[in-house]
Coordinates of C-alpha atoms and ligand atoms in Angstrom, one line a residue:
X216 CA 0.1 0.2 0.0
X217 CA 1.4 3.7 -0.7
X218 CA 1.5 6.1 1.8
X219 CA -1.1 8.2 -0.5
X220 CA -3.6 5.3 0.4
X221 CA -4.1 6.3 3.8
X222 CA -4.0 9.6 5.3
X223 CA -2.0 9.9 8.5
X224 CA -1.9 13.2 10.6
X225 CA 1.0 14.4 12.2
X226 CA 1.5 16.8 15.1
X227 CA 4.8 18.8 15.9
X228 CA 5.8 19.6 19.5
X229 CA 8.6 22.2 19.7
X230 CA 9.5 24.4 22.7
X231 CA 11.1 27.6 23.2
X232 CA 12.2 30.0 26.1
X233 CA 14.0 27.5 28.0
X234 CA 15.1 24.1 28.2
X235 CA 13.7 21.5 30.8
X236 CA 10.2 22.7 30.3
X237 CA 8.7 18.7 29.8
X238 CA 8.2 18.9 26.2
X239 CA 8.8 14.6 26.4
X240 CA 6.0 14.4 29.2
X241 CA 3.8 16.7 27.3
X242 CA 3.9 14.6 23.9
X243 CA 3.3 11.5 26.0
X244 CA 0.4 13.0 27.5
X245 CA -1.0 14.3 24.3
X246 CA -0.4 10.5 22.9
X247 CA -2.0 9.1 25.9
X248 CA -5.1 11.5 25.5
X249 CA -5.3 10.5 21.7
X250 CA -5.0 7.0 22.4
X251 CA -8.2 6.8 25.0
X252 CA -9.9 8.7 22.2
X253 CA -9.6 5.4 20.0
X254 CA -7.0 6.6 17.9
X255 CA -3.9 4.7 16.8
X256 CA -0.6 6.5 17.0
X257 CA 3.0 6.3 16.8
X258 CA 5.6 8.3 18.2
X259 CA 9.3 9.9 17.4
X260 CA 11.7 12.3 18.6
X261 CA 14.1 14.3 16.5
X262 CA 17.0 15.5 18.9
X263 CA 19.7 17.9 17.0
X264 CA 22.6 17.0 18.8
X265 CA 25.6 15.3 16.5
X266 CA 25.8 12.0 18.5
X267 CA 24.5 8.9 16.0
X268 CA 22.6 8.3 19.3
X269 CA 23.1 8.8 22.7
X270 CA 24.3 5.2 24.0
X271 CA 28.1 6.6 24.1
X272 CA 27.2 9.9 26.2
X273 CA 27.8 10.1 29.8
X274 CA 24.4 10.0 31.8
X275 CA 25.9 13.0 33.7
X276 CA 25.2 15.0 30.0
X277 CA 22.4 13.2 29.3
X278 CA 20.7 11.4 31.3
X279 CA 19.5 7.7 30.8
X280 CA 20.0 5.8 27.6
X281 CA 16.9 4.5 27.3
X282 CA 16.4 1.0 25.5
X283 CA 13.4 -0.1 22.9
X284 CA 12.6 -3.9 22.2
X285 CA 14.6 -3.9 19.1
X286 CA 17.7 -2.5 20.9
X287 CA 18.1 1.3 19.8
X288 CA 19.5 3.2 22.5
X289 CA 17.3 6.1 22.6
X290 CA 16.9 9.5 24.6
X291 CA 15.1 9.4 27.7
X292 CA 11.9 10.6 26.3
X293 CA 11.3 8.0 24.5
X294 CA 10.8 6.4 28.3
X295 CA 8.0 8.7 29.1
X296 CA 6.2 7.9 25.7
X297 CA 6.5 4.3 26.3
X298 CA 5.1 4.9 30.1
X299 CA 2.5 7.0 28.7
X300 CA 0.8 5.0 26.2
X301 CA 0.9 2.0 24.2
X302 CA 3.4 3.0 21.5
X303 CA 6.0 0.4 20.2
X304 CA 9.3 2.1 19.8
X305 CA 11.8 1.4 17.9
X306 CA 15.3 2.2 16.4
X307 CA 12.6 4.4 13.9
X308 CA 11.7 6.2 16.9
X309 CA 14.6 8.5 17.7
X310 CA 16.9 10.1 14.8
X311 CA 19.3 12.8 15.8
X312 CA 21.4 15.1 13.8
X313 CA 24.4 12.3 13.6
X314 CA 22.3 9.7 12.2
X315 CA 20.7 11.9 9.7
X316 CA 24.3 13.1 8.2
X317 CA 25.3 9.8 8.4
X318 CA 23.0 8.4 6.2
X319 CA 23.2 11.5 3.3
X320 CA 27.1 11.3 3.7
X321 CA 26.8 7.1 2.7
X322 CA 24.5 8.4 -0.1
X323 CA 27.0 10.6 -1.2
X324 CA 30.0 8.1 -1.3
X325 CA 27.8 5.4 -3.0
X326 CA 27.1 8.1 -5.8
X327 CA 23.5 7.9 -5.0
X328 CA 22.8 12.0 -5.4
X329 CA 23.8 11.8 -9.4
X330 CA 26.8 14.4 -9.4
X331 CA 24.8 17.2 -7.4
X332 CA 26.1 19.5 -3.9
X333 CA 25.0 17.8 -1.5
X334 CA 23.0 21.0 0.5
X335 CA 21.4 21.0 4.2
X336 CA 18.5 22.5 1.9
X337 CA 17.1 19.6 0.1
X338 CA 19.4 16.8 1.0
X339 CA 19.5 17.6 5.2
X340 CA 15.5 18.0 5.4
X341 CA 14.7 15.5 2.7
X342 CA 16.7 13.0 4.7
X343 CA 14.5 14.3 8.0
X344 CA 11.2 14.2 6.6
X345 CA 11.2 10.8 5.4
X346 CA 12.9 9.7 8.7
X347 CA 9.4 11.1 10.1
X348 CA 7.4 9.5 7.3
X349 CA 8.7 5.8 8.6
X350 CA 6.5 6.5 11.5
X351 CA 3.7 6.0 9.0
X352 CA 1.8 3.4 7.8
X353 CA -1.9 2.8 7.2
X354 CA -2.2 1.0 11.3
X355 CA -1.6 4.8 12.4
X356 CA -3.6 7.5 12.8
X357 CA -1.5 10.1 14.4
X358 CA 2.4 10.7 14.3
X359 CA 3.3 12.8 17.2
X360 CA 7.0 14.2 16.9
X361 CA 8.5 16.0 19.2
X362 CA 11.6 17.9 18.3
X363 CA 14.2 18.2 20.9
X364 CA 16.1 21.4 21.9
X365 CA 15.0 24.8 22.0
X366 CA 13.6 27.4 18.9
X367 CA 16.2 29.8 17.5
X368 CA 19.3 27.1 18.5
X369 CA 21.4 26.6 15.6
X370 CA 22.0 22.9 15.3
X371 CA 18.2 22.3 15.2
X372 CA 17.6 24.6 12.2
X373 CA 17.3 22.1 9.9
X374 CA 14.8 19.7 11.7
X375 CA 12.8 23.0 11.7
X376 CA 13.1 23.6 8.3
X377 CA 11.8 19.8 7.4
X378 CA 9.3 20.1 10.0
X379 CA 7.8 23.5 7.9
X380 CA 8.3 21.9 4.8
X381 CA 6.6 18.9 6.2
X382 CA 3.3 20.8 6.4
X383 CA 3.2 21.9 2.5
X384 CA 4.0 18.3 1.3
X385 CA 1.5 16.1 3.2
X386 CA -1.3 18.5 2.9
X387 CA -2.5 21.5 5.9
X388 CA -5.6 19.5 6.9
X389 CA -2.7 17.2 7.8
X390 CA -0.3 19.0 10.3
X391 CA -0.7 21.2 13.5
X392 CA 2.5 22.4 15.6
X393 CA 2.2 22.8 19.3
X394 CA 4.5 24.9 21.2
X395 CA 5.9 25.0 24.8
X396 CA 6.5 28.1 26.3
X397 CA 7.6 29.2 29.8
X398 CA 4.9 32.0 31.0
X399 CA 6.8 33.3 34.3
X400 CA 5.8 34.7 37.4
X401 CA 8.0 37.8 38.9
X402 CA 7.9 37.8 42.6
X403 CA 9.1 41.2 43.2
X404 CA 6.0 42.6 40.6
X405 CA 3.5 39.7 41.1
X406 CA 2.8 39.3 37.7
X407 CA 3.0 36.7 34.9
X408 CA 5.2 37.8 32.3
X409 CA 4.0 36.6 28.4
X410 CA 6.8 38.7 26.6
X411 CA 9.3 35.9 26.7
X412 CA 6.1 33.6 25.0
X413 CA 5.8 35.9 22.5
X414 CA 9.5 36.2 21.9
X415 CA 9.3 32.4 21.0
X416 CA 6.7 32.2 19.0
X417 CA 8.1 35.3 17.1
X418 CA 11.3 32.9 16.7
X419 CA 8.9 30.5 15.3
X420 CA 6.9 32.5 12.9
X421 CA 10.5 34.0 11.0
X422 CA 11.1 30.4 10.3
X423 CA 7.8 30.2 8.8
X424 CA 6.1 27.8 11.5
X425 CA 2.7 29.1 13.1
X426 CA 1.7 27.3 16.4
X427 CA -1.7 26.1 16.1
X428 CA -1.9 24.8 20.4
X429 CA 0.3 26.6 22.9
X430 CA 1.3 24.8 25.8
X431 CA 2.4 27.5 28.9
X432 CA 4.2 26.2 31.2
X433 CA 3.3 28.4 34.7
X434 CA 4.3 28.2 38.2
X435 CA 0.4 29.3 39.0
X436 CA -1.5 29.0 36.5
X437 CA -2.7 31.4 33.7
X438 CA -5.6 34.0 33.9
X439 CA -8.5 34.2 31.9
X440 CA -6.5 38.0 30.9
X441 CA -3.1 36.2 30.4
X442 CA -4.4 33.8 28.2
X443 CA -6.7 36.4 26.0
X444 CA -3.2 38.4 26.2
X445 CA -1.2 35.2 24.8
X446 CA -4.2 35.0 21.8
X447 CA -4.0 38.0 20.9
X448 CA -0.1 38.2 20.6
X449 CA 0.7 35.2 19.5
X450 CA -2.3 34.7 17.2
X451 CA -3.6 31.5 18.7
X452 CA -7.4 30.6 19.4
X453 CA -7.6 31.3 23.4
X454 CA -8.8 27.9 23.8
X455 CA -6.0 27.2 22.7
X456 CA -3.9 28.7 24.8
X457 CA -3.4 25.5 27.4
X458 CA -2.3 25.9 30.8
X459 CA 0.3 24.2 32.2
X460 CA 1.0 24.8 35.9
X461 CA 3.7 22.8 37.5
X462 CA 2.1 19.8 39.2
X463 CA 3.4 17.3 42.1
X464 CA 3.4 14.3 39.9
X465 CA 3.6 14.0 35.5
X466 CA 1.4 11.3 35.7
X467 CA -1.2 14.2 36.4
X468 CA -0.3 16.0 33.0
X469 CA -2.9 13.9 31.1
X470 CA -5.8 14.9 33.5
X471 CA -4.7 18.5 33.1
X472 CA -4.9 18.8 29.2
X473 CA -8.2 16.6 29.5
X474 CA -9.9 19.0 31.3
X475 CA -8.5 21.6 29.1
X476 CA -10.0 19.8 25.8
X477 CA -6.6 19.6 24.5
X478 CA -8.1 16.4 23.0
X479 CA -11.2 17.5 21.3
X480 CA -8.7 20.6 20.4
X481 CA -6.7 18.1 18.4
X482 CA -9.1 16.2 17.2
X483 CA -10.5 19.5 15.1
X484 CA -7.6 20.8 14.2
X485 CA -6.4 17.9 12.3
X486 CA -10.4 17.2 11.1
X487 CA -9.7 13.7 12.7
X488 CA -12.9 11.4 12.6
X489 CA -14.4 10.0 15.5
X490 CA -13.1 6.2 16.4
X491 CA -14.3 4.4 20.1
X492 CA -12.8 6.1 22.4
X493 CA -11.5 3.8 25.5
X494 CA -13.1 5.7 28.5
X495 CA -11.7 3.0 31.0
X496 CA -8.1 3.5 29.9
X497 CA -9.0 7.2 31.0
X498 CA -11.0 5.8 34.9
X499 CA -7.5 3.3 35.3
X500 CA -5.2 6.1 34.9
X501 CA -7.4 8.3 37.0
X502 CA -7.7 5.4 39.3
X503 CA -3.6 5.7 39.5
X504 CA -3.2 9.4 40.0
X505 CA -5.6 8.9 43.0
X506 CA -3.4 6.5 44.7
X507 CA -0.6 8.1 43.7
X508 CA -2.2 11.5 45.6
X509 CA -3.2 9.8 48.7
X510 CA -0.6 7.2 49.5
X511 CA -1.3 5.4 52.7
X512 CA 2.2 4.4 53.9
X513 CA 6.2 6.1 53.1
X514 CA 8.9 3.9 52.4
X515 CA 12.4 4.3 51.8
X516 CA 14.6 2.8 48.9
X517 CA 18.3 3.3 48.6
X518 CA 19.8 4.0 45.3
X519 CA 23.6 3.2 45.5
X520 CA 25.3 4.3 41.9
X521 CA 27.8 6.6 40.9
X522 CA 25.7 9.4 38.8
X523 CA 23.5 10.5 42.0
X524 CA 24.0 13.6 41.3
X525 CA 21.5 13.9 38.4
X526 CA 18.6 11.8 39.4
X527 CA 17.9 11.8 35.4
X528 CA 20.9 9.2 35.0
X529 CA 18.4 6.5 36.4
X530 CA 15.0 7.5 35.6
X531 CA 13.6 4.7 34.4
X532 CA 14.4 3.0 37.8
X533 CA 13.2 6.4 39.7
X534 CA 9.8 5.9 37.7
X535 CA 9.7 2.2 38.1
X536 CA 10.2 2.3 41.7
X537 CA 7.3 5.0 41.9
X538 CA 5.1 2.8 40.4
X539 CA 5.6 0.0 42.7
X540 CA 4.7 2.7 45.2
X541 CA 1.7 3.4 43.5
X542 CA 0.5 -0.1 43.4
X543 CA 0.6 -0.5 47.0
X544 CA -0.4 3.2 48.1
X545 CA 3.3 4.3 49.3
X546 CA 5.0 7.3 48.5
X547 CA 8.8 6.2 47.5
X548 CA 12.2 8.6 49.0
X549 CA 14.7 7.4 47.5
X550 CA 18.3 7.9 49.2
X551 CA 20.9 8.9 46.8
X552 CA 24.0 7.0 48.5
X553 CA 27.1 7.9 46.0
X554 CA 28.7 4.3 45.8
X555 CA 32.5 6.5 45.8
X556 CA 31.0 7.2 49.4
X557 CA 30.6 4.1 50.8
X558 CA 33.8 2.8 51.2
X559 CA 33.3 0.3 55.1
X560 CA 31.0 -1.4 56.8
X561 CA 30.6 1.9 59.1
X562 CA 29.5 3.8 56.0
X563 CA 26.6 1.2 54.9
X564 CA 25.7 1.0 58.6
X565 CA 25.7 4.7 58.7
X566 CA 24.0 5.1 55.2
X567 CA 22.1 1.9 54.6
X568 CA 20.4 0.3 57.9
X569 CA 17.4 2.6 58.8
X570 CA 15.3 1.9 55.2
X571 CA 13.3 -0.4 53.4
X572 CA 15.3 -1.9 50.6
X573 CA 18.2 -1.3 48.6
X574 CA 19.0 -1.2 45.1
X575 CA 22.1 -1.6 43.2
X576 CA 21.2 -0.1 39.3
X577 CA 23.6 -0.6 36.3
X578 CA 26.4 1.1 35.0
X579 CA 29.9 1.0 33.5
X580 CA 33.5 1.1 34.2
X581 CA 35.8 0.4 37.3
X582 CA 34.6 3.6 39.5
X583 CA 32.5 3.1 42.0
X584 CA 32.5 -0.7 42.6
X585 CA 33.8 -1.0 45.6
X586 CA 30.9 1.0 47.2
X587 CA 28.6 -1.2 45.5
X588 CA 30.2 -4.1 46.6
X589 CA 29.8 -3.1 49.8
X590 CA 25.8 -2.5 49.0
X591 CA 25.3 -5.7 47.8
X592 CA 27.6 -7.4 51.2
X593 CA 25.1 -5.3 53.6
X594 CA 21.8 -6.5 51.9
X595 CA 22.8 -10.2 51.8
X596 CA 23.9 -10.3 55.7
X597 CA 21.3 -8.2 57.3
X598 CA 18.7 -9.3 55.3
X599 CA 17.4 -6.3 53.6
X600 CA 15.2 -6.5 50.5
X601 CA 17.6 -5.8 47.3
X602 CA 17.2 -5.6 43.6
X603 CA 20.2 -5.6 41.8
X604 CA 20.2 -4.9 38.0
X605 CA 22.9 -5.3 35.4
X606 CA 26.1 -3.9 36.9
X607 CA 24.4 -4.5 40.0
X608 CA 23.7 -8.4 39.6
X609 CA 27.5 -8.8 38.5
X610 CA 27.9 -7.0 41.8
X611 CA 26.1 -9.6 43.4
X612 CA 28.5 -12.4 41.8
X613 CA 31.3 -10.6 42.5
X614 CA 30.7 -10.5 46.5
X615 CA 29.5 -14.0 46.6
X616 CA 32.1 -15.4 45.0
X617 CA 34.8 -13.2 47.4
X618 CA 33.2 -13.4 50.9
X619 CA 31.1 -16.4 50.7
X620 CA 32.8 -18.7 48.4
X621 CA 36.3 -17.4 49.5
X622 CA 37.8 -16.9 45.7
X623 CA 40.0 -13.9 47.0
X624 CA 40.2 -11.3 44.2
X625 CA 37.0 -12.6 42.0
X626 CA 36.4 -9.9 40.2
X627 CA 34.5 -8.8 36.7
X628 CA 37.1 -8.5 33.5
X629 CA 35.9 -4.9 32.7
X630 CA 37.0 -3.9 36.5
X631 CA 40.2 -6.0 37.1
X632 CA 41.4 -7.9 33.2
X633 CA 44.1 -9.7 35.3
X634 CA 41.3 -11.2 38.0
X635 CA 42.5 -14.8 39.2
X636 CA 38.7 -15.8 39.1
X637 CA 36.8 -14.2 36.3
X638 CA 33.4 -14.9 37.4
X639 CA 31.9 -12.2 34.8
X640 CA 33.7 -12.6 31.9
X641 CA 33.5 -11.5 27.8
X642 CA 31.9 -14.4 26.0
X643 CA 34.1 -15.7 23.2
X644 CA 32.3 -14.0 20.2
X645 CA 32.0 -10.3 22.4
X646 CA 36.1 -10.5 22.8
X647 CA 36.8 -7.4 20.2
X648 CA 35.7 -4.5 22.0
X649 CA 37.5 -2.1 20.0
X650 CA 34.0 -0.6 18.5
X651 CA 32.2 0.7 21.5
X652 CA 28.5 0.6 20.8
X653 CA 29.3 -2.4 18.4
X654 CA 29.6 -5.5 20.5
X655 CA 26.7 -4.7 23.1
X656 CA 23.9 -7.1 24.1
X657 CA 21.3 -4.5 23.2
X658 CA 17.0 -4.7 23.3
X659 CA 15.0 -7.3 24.3
X660 CA 16.1 -11.6 24.8
X661 CA 13.5 -14.2 25.8
X662 CA 14.5 -15.6 29.0
X663 CA 13.3 -18.9 31.2
X664 CA 12.4 -18.7 34.7
X665 CA 13.4 -21.6 37.3
X666 CA 10.4 -22.7 38.8
X667 CA 10.3 -22.3 42.6
X668 CA 12.3 -19.3 42.9
X669 CA 11.4 -15.8 44.1
X670 CA 11.5 -14.3 40.7
X671 CA 8.8 -16.7 39.5
X672 CA 6.4 -15.8 42.0
X673 CA 6.8 -11.9 40.8
X674 CA 6.0 -12.9 37.4
X675 CA 3.6 -15.4 37.3
X676 CA 5.2 -16.9 34.3
X677 CA 8.0 -18.8 33.0
X678 CA 8.8 -17.4 29.8
X679 CA 9.6 -13.6 29.9
X680 CA 11.6 -11.2 27.4
X681 CA 13.1 -8.2 28.8
X682 CA 15.5 -5.5 27.7
X683 CA 19.8 -6.2 28.0
X684 CA 22.2 -3.4 27.5
X685 CA 25.5 -4.8 28.8
X686 CA 28.7 -6.5 27.5
X687 CA 29.9 -8.8 30.0
X688 CA 28.1 -12.0 31.3
X689 CA 28.3 -14.3 34.6
X690 CA 31.2 -17.3 33.5
X691 CA 29.0 -20.4 33.7
X692 CA 32.3 -22.1 35.2
X693 CA 31.0 -20.8 38.3
X694 CA 27.4 -21.2 38.2
X695 CA 27.6 -24.8 39.7
X696 CA 29.6 -23.5 43.0
X697 CA 27.4 -20.9 43.3
X698 CA 24.7 -22.9 43.9
X699 CA 25.7 -25.1 46.1
X700 CA 26.7 -22.1 48.4
X701 CA 22.9 -20.8 47.5
X702 CA 22.8 -18.4 45.0
X703 CA 20.9 -19.6 42.6
X704 CA 20.8 -19.4 38.7
X705 CA 17.1 -18.5 38.9
X706 CA 17.1 -17.7 35.2
X707 CA 18.7 -18.2 32.1
X708 CA 18.6 -17.9 28.3
X709 CA 16.5 -20.6 26.9
X710 CA 19.5 -22.0 25.8
X711 CA 20.9 -22.0 29.2
X712 CA 23.9 -20.3 27.9
X713 CA 24.0 -17.4 29.6
X714 CA 22.5 -16.1 33.1
X715 CA 19.8 -13.6 33.3
X716 CA 18.8 -13.9 37.1
X717 CA 19.8 -14.7 40.2
X718 CA 18.8 -14.5 44.2
X719 CA 19.7 -15.8 47.4
X720 CA 18.2 -18.8 48.9
X721 CA 18.2 -17.9 52.7
X722 CA 16.9 -14.2 52.5
X723 CA 13.5 -12.5 52.5
X724 CA 13.9 -11.6 49.1
X725 CA 17.0 -11.0 47.0
X726 CA 16.8 -10.6 43.4
X727 CA 19.6 -9.5 40.3
X728 CA 18.8 -9.0 36.8
X729 CA 21.2 -9.0 34.1
X730 CA 18.5 -7.4 32.1
X731 CA 16.9 -3.7 32.6
X732 CA 13.2 -4.6 34.2
X733 CA 13.1 -0.8 34.7
X734 CA 12.5 -0.1 30.8
X735 CA 8.6 -2.2 30.8
X736 CA 7.3 -0.7 34.1
X737 CA 4.1 1.2 33.7
X738 CA 2.4 3.7 36.0
X739 CA -0.4 1.5 35.5
X740 CA 0.7 -1.9 35.4
X741 CA 4.0 -1.8 37.6
X742 CA 7.2 -4.3 36.2
X743 CA 6.4 -7.9 38.7
X744 CA 10.0 -6.8 39.9
X745 CA 9.5 -3.7 40.9
X746 CA 5.8 -4.0 42.6
X747 CA 7.5 -7.3 44.7
X748 CA 10.7 -5.5 45.8
X749 CA 8.4 -2.7 47.0
X750 CA 5.8 -4.7 48.8
X751 CA 9.1 -6.6 50.3
X752 CA 10.6 -3.3 51.2
X753 CA 7.5 -2.6 53.0
X754 CA 7.2 -5.6 54.9
X755 CA 10.9 -5.1 56.4
X756 CA 9.9 -1.4 57.3
X757 CA 7.2 -2.9 59.4
X758 CA 4.3 -0.6 57.1
X759 CA 2.6 -3.6 56.0
Ligands
LIG893 N1 29.3 -2.6 32.6 C1 28.5 -3.7 32.8 C2 28.1 -4.6 31.2 O1 28.9 -4.3 30.0 C3 27.0 -3.6 33.2 C4 26.3 -2.8 32.2 C5 25.0 -2.1 32.7 O2 24.3 -2.1 34.4 N2 24.4 -1.9 31.9 O3 28.2 -6.0 31.2

């Protein structure tokens, strides 16, 4: 079927004034509302930076790298898309300047431009547009595309130009532009100011993009008068000036938008025909938000990592913990413990004794490993509920080998290439690590869970599929010894070659996974491991 045979609509979401206004959450909330109107959507993020993907970026720079089922390493906003909607994201869902240039230059080298001078317009912009069109097919009604950065950024220009042209290409009734801006409150004068919004909309108009909807981030909300003023100066209908006040949880945003009729507005502007709505989806969400806003318990969980100065580095883990908390009516407080500051049993006692559970997340390199091992030891010996993720599992194995099996110096070859006991090693086929990114195990793989384990009790399933992002694996040579001493290989790849899950036998709840369960958790459907980890942590703290 040709693209011309079905009519897909497009929504472009841009941002102005300042960054970090929550464009990702706004785009995801719009996706959520359209899905509950029965519309089938897909979502994409265009990132103007030059990295081909964020896989090689430090989490300090860019926050977490979110991994899709098909193994794409993507921007963390894609996590919001999957948490708020039912979209299935893929490699095509995140496009960067680096990716665009890489493919244009490859075509140029192959002679595909037939002697032309290759330029930003039309070649780069055409490449961007064709990436956007990849999101459309006969099973999709609306494609939502978020453009990273802020209007006016130099590196965002080709993307802005491409989305401007898009309207002409696919028909004026098939595209709308939604712009997020900031309407600051100036304390000394006690007023909100619309001028930054006016400037930001002017900037868009200079490029040739006229916004259809303005989402205004404010501390306290917009009065009718301010809405009128913005409508007048920015030439946007008053009912399309949307109030987006600060809220205590991002999960309230779809409700805030719904109340202001954002879904109806979009449906009218795009001349979408009515579908069968799914009110139960809205009810489920509203119920989740109610539970979130009236917790019965409070629970402290320690997250022991090395990127704790930027909690966005662990975005999906924080959200998955929150989802478990919402399910059990508990407000989660995270105690961020810097693994580099956790040097001795005294530190562990001080930082980890009075809480419900300990989580050791993923990570790369040797820094902070000692502190993570200390946290694992503390949780194991003191029977504190524990969840280890990826590097967290590898630390469990290293700690157990050293302190329980007495294999002094046991380590991961990532941390100590000369270790006498390489309990975490590289599989043979992975020995060449010269191409960073190239040798990682990325994306979804199946695993089989062993019967009568803590893990199978959580999942209620034998065959699971979870997302991976790692290079090293448990060395199978040591598995029998681990088992004998009480570290159970609770899940493996279906061929039995790779260990996916370990758990401790004589412990109330101690599970570690080689994969990243946090990527598949949703606010209305917490991941089973996070749900059970939170439950057991509540029990440990005597809250239930
Ligand atoms: N650095 C470890 C590996 O590559 C763990 C990776 C992770 O925690 N995501 O195997």
